[in-house]
mmCIF file of C-alpha atoms in Angstrom:
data_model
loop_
_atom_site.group_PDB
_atom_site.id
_atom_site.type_symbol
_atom_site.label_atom_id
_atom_site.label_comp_id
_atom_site.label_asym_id
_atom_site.label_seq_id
_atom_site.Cartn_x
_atom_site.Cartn_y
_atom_site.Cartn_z
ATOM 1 C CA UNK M 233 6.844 11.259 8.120
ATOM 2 C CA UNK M 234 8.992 9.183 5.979
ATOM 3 C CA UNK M 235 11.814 6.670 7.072
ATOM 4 C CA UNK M 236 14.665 9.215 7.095
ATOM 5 C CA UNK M 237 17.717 6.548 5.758
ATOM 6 C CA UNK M 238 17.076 7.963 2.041
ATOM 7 C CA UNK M 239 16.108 10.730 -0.271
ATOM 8 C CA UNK M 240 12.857 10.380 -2.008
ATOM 9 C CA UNK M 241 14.332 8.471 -5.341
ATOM 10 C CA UNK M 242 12.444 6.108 -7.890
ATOM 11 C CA UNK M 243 15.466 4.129 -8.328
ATOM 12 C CA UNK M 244 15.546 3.569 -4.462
ATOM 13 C CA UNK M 245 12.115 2.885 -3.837
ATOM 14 C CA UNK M 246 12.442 -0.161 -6.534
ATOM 15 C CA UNK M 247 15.756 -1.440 -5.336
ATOM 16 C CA UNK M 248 13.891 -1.650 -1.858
ATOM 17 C CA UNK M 249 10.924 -3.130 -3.487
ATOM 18 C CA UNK M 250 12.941 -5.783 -4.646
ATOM 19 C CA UNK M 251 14.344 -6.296 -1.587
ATOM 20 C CA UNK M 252 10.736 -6.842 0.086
ATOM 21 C CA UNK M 253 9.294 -8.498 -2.948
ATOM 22 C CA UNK M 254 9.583 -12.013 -1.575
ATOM 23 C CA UNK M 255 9.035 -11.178 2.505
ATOM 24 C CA UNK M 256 6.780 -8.483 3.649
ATOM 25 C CA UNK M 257 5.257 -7.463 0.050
ATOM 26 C CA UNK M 258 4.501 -11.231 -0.877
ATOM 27 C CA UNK M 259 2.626 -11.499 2.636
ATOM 28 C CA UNK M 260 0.640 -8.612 1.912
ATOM 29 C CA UNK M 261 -0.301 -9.483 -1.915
ATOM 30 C CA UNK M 262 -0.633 -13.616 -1.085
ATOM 31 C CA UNK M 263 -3.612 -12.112 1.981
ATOM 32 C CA UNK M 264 -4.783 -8.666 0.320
ATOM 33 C CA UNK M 265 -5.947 -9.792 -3.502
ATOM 34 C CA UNK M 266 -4.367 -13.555 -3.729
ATOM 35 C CA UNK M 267 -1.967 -12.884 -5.500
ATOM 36 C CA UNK M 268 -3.750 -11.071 -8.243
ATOM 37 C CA UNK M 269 -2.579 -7.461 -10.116
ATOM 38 C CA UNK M 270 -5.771 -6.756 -11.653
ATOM 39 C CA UNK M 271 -8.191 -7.674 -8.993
ATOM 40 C CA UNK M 272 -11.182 -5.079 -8.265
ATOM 41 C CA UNK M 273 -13.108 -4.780 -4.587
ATOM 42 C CA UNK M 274 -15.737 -2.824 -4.249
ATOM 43 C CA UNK M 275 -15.646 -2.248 -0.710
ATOM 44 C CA UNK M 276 -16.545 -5.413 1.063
ATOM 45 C CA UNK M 277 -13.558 -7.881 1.970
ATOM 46 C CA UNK M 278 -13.485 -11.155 -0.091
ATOM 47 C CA UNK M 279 -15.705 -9.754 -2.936
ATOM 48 C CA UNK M 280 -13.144 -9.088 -5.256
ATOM 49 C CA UNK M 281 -13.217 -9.486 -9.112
ATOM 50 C CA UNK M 282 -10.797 -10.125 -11.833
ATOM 51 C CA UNK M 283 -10.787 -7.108 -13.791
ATOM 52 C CA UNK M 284 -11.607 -6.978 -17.926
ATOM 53 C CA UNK M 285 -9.414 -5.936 -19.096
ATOM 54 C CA UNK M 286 -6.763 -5.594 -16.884
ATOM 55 C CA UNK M 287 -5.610 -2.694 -14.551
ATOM 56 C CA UNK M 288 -2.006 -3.560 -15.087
ATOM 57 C CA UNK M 289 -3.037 -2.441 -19.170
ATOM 58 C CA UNK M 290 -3.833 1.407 -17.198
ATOM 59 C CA UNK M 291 -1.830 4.327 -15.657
ATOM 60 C CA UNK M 292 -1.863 4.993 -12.787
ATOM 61 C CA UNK M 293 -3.810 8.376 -13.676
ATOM 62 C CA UNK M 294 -6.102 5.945 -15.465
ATOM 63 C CA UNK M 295 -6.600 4.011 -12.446
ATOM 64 C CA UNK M 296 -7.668 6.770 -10.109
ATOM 65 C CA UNK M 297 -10.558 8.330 -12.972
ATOM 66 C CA UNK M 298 -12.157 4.647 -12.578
ATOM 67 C CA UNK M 299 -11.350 4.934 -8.741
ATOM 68 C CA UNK M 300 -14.073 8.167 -9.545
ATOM 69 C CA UNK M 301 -16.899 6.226 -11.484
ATOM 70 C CA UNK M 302 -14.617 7.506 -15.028
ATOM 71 C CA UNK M 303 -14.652 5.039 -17.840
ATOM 72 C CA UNK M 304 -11.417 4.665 -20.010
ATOM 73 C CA UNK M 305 -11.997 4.017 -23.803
ATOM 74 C CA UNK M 306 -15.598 3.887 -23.243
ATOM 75 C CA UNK M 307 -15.223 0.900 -20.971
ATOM 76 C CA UNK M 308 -16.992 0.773 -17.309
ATOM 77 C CA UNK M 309 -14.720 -0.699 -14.271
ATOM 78 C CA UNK M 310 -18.290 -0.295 -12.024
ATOM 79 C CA UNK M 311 -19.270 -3.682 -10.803
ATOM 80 C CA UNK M 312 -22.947 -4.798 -11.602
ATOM 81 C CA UNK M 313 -24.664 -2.222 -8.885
ATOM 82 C CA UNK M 314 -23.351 0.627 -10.128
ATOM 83 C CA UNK M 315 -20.596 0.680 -7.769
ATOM 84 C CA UNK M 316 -17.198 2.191 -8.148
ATOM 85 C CA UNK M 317 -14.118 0.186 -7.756
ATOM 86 C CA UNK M 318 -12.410 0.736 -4.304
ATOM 87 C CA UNK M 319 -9.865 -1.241 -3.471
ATOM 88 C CA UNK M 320 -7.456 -2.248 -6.183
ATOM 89 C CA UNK M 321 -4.280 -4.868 -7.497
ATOM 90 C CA UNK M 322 -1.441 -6.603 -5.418
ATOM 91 C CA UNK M 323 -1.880 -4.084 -2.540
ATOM 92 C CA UNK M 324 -5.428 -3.431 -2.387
ATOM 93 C CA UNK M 325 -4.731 0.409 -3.081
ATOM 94 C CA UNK M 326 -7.608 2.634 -2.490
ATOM 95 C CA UNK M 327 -8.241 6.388 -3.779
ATOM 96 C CA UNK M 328 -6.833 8.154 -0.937
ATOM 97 C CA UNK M 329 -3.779 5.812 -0.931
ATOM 98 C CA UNK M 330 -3.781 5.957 -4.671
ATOM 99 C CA UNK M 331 -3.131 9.636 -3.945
ATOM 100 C CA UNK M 332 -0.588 9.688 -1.705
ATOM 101 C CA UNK M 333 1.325 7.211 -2.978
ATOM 102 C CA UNK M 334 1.762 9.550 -6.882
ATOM 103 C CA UNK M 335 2.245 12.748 -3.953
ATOM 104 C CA UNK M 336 5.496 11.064 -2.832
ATOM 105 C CA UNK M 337 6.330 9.901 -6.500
ATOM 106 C CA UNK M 338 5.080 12.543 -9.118
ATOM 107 C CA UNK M 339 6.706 9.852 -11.584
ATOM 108 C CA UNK M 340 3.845 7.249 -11.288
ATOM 109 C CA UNK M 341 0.881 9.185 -12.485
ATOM 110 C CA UNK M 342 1.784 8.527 -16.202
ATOM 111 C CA UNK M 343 3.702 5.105 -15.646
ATOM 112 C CA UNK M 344 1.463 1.879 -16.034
ATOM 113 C CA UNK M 345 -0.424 0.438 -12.884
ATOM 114 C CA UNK M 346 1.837 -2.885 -13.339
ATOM 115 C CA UNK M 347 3.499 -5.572 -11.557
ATOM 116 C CA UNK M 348 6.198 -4.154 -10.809
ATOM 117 C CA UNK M 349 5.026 -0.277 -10.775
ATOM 118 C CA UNK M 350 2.081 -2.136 -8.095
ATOM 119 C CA UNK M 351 5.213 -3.342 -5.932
ATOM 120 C CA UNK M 352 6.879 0.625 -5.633
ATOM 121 C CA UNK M 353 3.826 1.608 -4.842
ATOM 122 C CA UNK M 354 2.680 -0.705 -1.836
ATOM 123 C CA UNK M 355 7.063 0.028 -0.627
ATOM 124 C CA UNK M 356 5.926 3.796 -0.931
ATOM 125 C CA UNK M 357 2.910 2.907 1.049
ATOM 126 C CA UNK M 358 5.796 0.443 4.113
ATOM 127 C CA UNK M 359 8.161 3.379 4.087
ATOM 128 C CA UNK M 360 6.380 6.625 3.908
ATOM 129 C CA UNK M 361 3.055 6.175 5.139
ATOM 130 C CA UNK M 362 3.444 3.643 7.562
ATOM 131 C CA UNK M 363 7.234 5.041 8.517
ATOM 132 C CA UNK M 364 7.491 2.672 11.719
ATOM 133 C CA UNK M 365 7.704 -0.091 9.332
ATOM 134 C CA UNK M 366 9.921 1.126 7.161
ATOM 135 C CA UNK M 367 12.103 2.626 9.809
ATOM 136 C CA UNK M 368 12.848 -1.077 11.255
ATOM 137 C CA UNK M 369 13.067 -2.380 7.847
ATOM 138 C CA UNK M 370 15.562 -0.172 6.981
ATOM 139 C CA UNK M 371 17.473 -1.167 10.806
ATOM 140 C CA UNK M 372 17.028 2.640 12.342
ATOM 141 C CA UNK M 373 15.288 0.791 15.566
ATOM 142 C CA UNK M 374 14.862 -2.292 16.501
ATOM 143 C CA UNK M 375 10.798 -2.682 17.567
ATOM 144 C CA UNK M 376 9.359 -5.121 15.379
ATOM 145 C CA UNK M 377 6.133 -5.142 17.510
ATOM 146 C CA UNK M 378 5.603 -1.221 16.850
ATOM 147 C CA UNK M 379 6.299 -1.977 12.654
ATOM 148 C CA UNK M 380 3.306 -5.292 12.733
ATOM 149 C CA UNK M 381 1.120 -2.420 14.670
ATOM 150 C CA UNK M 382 1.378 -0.022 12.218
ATOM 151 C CA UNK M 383 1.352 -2.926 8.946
ATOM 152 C CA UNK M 384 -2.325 -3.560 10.559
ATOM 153 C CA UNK M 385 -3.371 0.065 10.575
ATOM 154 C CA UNK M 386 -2.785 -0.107 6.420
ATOM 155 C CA UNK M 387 -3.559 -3.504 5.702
ATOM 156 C CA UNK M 388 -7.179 -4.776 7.227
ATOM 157 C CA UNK M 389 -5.940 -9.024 7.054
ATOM 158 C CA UNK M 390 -3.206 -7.981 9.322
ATOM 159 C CA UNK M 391 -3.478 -8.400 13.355
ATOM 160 C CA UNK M 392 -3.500 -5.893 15.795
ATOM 161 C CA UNK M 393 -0.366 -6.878 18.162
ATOM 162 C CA UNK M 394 -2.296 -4.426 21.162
ATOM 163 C CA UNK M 395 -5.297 -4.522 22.844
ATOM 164 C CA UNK M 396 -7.065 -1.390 21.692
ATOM 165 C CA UNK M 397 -10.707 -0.033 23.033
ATOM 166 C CA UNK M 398 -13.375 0.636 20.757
ATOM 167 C CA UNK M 399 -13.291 4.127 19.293
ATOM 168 C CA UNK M 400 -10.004 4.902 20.915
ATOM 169 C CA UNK M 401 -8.387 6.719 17.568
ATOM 170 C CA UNK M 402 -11.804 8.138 16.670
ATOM 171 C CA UNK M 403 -13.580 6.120 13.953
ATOM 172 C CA UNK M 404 -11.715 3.388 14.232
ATOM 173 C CA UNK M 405 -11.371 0.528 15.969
ATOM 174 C CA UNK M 406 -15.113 -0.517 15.796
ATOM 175 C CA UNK M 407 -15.441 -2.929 18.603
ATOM 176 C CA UNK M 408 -12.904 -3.401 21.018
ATOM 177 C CA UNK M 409 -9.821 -5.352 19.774
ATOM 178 C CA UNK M 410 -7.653 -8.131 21.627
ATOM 179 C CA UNK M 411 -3.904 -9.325 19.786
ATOM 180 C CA UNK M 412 -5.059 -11.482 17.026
ATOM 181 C CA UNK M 413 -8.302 -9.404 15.567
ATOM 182 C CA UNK M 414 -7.684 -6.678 12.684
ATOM 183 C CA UNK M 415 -7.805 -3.221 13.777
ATOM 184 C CA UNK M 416 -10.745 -3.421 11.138
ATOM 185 C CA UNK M 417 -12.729 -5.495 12.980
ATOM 186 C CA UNK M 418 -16.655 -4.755 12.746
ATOM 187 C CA UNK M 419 -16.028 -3.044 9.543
ATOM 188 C CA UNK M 420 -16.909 -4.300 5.731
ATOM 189 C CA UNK M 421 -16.399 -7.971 6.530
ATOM 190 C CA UNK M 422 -12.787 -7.401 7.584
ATOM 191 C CA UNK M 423 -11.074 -10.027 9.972
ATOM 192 C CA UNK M 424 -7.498 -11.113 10.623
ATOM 193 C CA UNK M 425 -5.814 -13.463 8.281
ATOM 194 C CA UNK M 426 -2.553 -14.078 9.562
ATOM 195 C CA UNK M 427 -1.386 -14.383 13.308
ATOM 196 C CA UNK M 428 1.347 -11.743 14.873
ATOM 197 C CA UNK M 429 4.280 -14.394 14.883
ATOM 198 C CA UNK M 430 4.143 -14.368 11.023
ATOM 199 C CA UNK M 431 4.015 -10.907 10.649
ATOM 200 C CA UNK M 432 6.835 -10.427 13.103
ATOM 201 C CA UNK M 433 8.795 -13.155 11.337
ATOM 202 C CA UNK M 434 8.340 -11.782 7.971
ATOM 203 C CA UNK M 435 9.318 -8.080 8.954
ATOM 204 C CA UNK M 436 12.393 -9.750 10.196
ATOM 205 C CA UNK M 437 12.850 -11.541 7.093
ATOM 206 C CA UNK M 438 12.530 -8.097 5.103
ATOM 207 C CA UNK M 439 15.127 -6.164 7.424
ATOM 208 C CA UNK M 440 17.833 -9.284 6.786
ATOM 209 C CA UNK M 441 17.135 -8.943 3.070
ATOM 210 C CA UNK M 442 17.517 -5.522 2.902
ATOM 211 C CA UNK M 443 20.712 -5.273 5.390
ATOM 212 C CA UNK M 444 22.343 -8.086 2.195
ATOM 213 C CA UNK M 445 21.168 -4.675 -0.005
ATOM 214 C CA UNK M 446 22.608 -2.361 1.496
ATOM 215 C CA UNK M 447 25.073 -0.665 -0.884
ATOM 216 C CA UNK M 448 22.806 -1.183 -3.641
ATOM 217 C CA UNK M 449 20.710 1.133 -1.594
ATOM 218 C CA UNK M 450 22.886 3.559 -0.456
ATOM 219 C CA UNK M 451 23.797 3.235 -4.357
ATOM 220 C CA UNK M 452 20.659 4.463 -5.703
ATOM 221 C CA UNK M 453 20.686 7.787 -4.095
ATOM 222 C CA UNK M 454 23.154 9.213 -6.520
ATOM 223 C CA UNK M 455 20.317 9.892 -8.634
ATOM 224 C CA UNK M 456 18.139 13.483 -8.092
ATOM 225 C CA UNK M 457 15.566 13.155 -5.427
ATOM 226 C CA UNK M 458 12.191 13.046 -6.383
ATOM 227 C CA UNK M 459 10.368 16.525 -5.762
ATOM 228 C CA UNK M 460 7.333 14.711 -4.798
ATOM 229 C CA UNK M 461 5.470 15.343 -1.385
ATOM 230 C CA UNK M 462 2.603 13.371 0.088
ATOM 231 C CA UNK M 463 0.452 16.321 0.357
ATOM 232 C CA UNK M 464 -0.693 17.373 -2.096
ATOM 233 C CA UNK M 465 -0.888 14.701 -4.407
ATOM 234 C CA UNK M 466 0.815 14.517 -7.745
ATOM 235 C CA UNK M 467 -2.064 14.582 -9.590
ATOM 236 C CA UNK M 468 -3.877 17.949 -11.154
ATOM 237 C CA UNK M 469 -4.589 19.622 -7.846
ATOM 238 C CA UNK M 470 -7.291 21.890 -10.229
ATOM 239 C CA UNK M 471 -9.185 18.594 -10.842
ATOM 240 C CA UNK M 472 -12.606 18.385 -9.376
ATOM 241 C CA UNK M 473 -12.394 15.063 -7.394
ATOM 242 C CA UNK M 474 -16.060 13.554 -7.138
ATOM 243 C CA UNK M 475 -16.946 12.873 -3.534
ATOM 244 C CA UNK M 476 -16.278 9.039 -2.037
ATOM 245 C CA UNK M 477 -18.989 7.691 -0.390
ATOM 246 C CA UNK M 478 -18.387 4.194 0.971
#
């Protein structure tokens, strides 16, 4: 399920990062948490919080045991209800996500939840979970309305590019959805932020930046490939994960 032009490799995923860092990630931050590394949301769009102190100061191990109600060093990431953090940083990563993306690189769990450690992360997120989009980054087709789709099935701010009836993939879509609304529609305050022609003209921008890339690319895979897989994740499989409710 992963764009097949590479090996799993840390090196790759941040060459590729920094390929997308000023096209399709900075879309996604500049909409998702404004720009900010160490914002916390507790589940409701546009109710996010600076975090004290900051998630970038954590692993990424840390981060998922205050994704789970944990405190580190004695200090409480809950917001003022009681609630645990949800969705968190640049990319709005939540504990499911948070999981996968450590699955596919085993490396991250002890590696700090930082800028740049927040930027492999959401390219883990483009390339392997959302492979469409990766897959036309990375010029193996050439459907740029297929890779916007599947952006809005991971990122809520994002527009659908398809008419889709309510309930047609199960839970989700909410209400029925026309080009324009997020596929999140009718769910935690989400609504579309951006419109289809800028997503479509910033996946463009991506695949040109990463076609000038190239060999550094093809470069990076000289290096072993990560034994990671997506399932299950690369965190203690023993651990006793408290149940999500949100």
């Amino acid at each position: 399920n992963k764009s097949s032009k590479f090996d799993k490799n840390f090196e790759t995923y941040r060459v590729i990062a920094n390929g997308l860092l000023n096209n399709v990630l900075r879309h996604i931050r500049s909409h998702e948490s404004g720009n900010n590394p160490n914002i916390r949301n507790f589940g409701t769009a546009g109710q996010g919080v600076t975090s004290d102190p900051p998630l970038t100061t954590l692993t990424f191990d840390q981060v998922r045991t205050i994704h789970r109600g944990g405190t580190i060093d004695g200090v409480s990431y809950k917001n003022s209800q009681g609630k645990n953090p949800f969705a968190l940083g640049y990319y709005q990563i939540i504990p499911d996500t948070l999981d996968y993306i450590v699955g596919v690189l085993p490396e991250l769990k002890d590696m700090l939840f930082n800028e740049e450690n927040q930027h492999i992360a959401g390219t883990v997120l483009i390339l392997d979970k959302r492979p469409k989009m990766g897959q036309y980054l990375l010029g193996e087709n050439d459907n740029v309305t297929t890779a916007g789709q599947h952006w809005a099935y991971e990122w809520a701010y994002a527009p659908s590019h398809y008419s889709i009836s309510k309930g047609a993939n199960g839970r989700y879509p909410k209400v029925d959805i026309t080009p324009g609304m997020s596929y999140y529609s009718g769910a935690a305050g989400n609504r579309a932020g951006a419109t289809t022609t800028e997503i479509i003209n910033s996946l463009q921008q991506g695949r040109t930046e990463l076609d000038k890339i190239s060999s550094q690319i093809e470069g990076s895979q000289s290096e072993e490939p990560t034994s990671g897989e997506p399932d299950p994740s690369g965190f203690d499989t023993n651990e006793m994960a408290e149940a999500l409710d949100y």
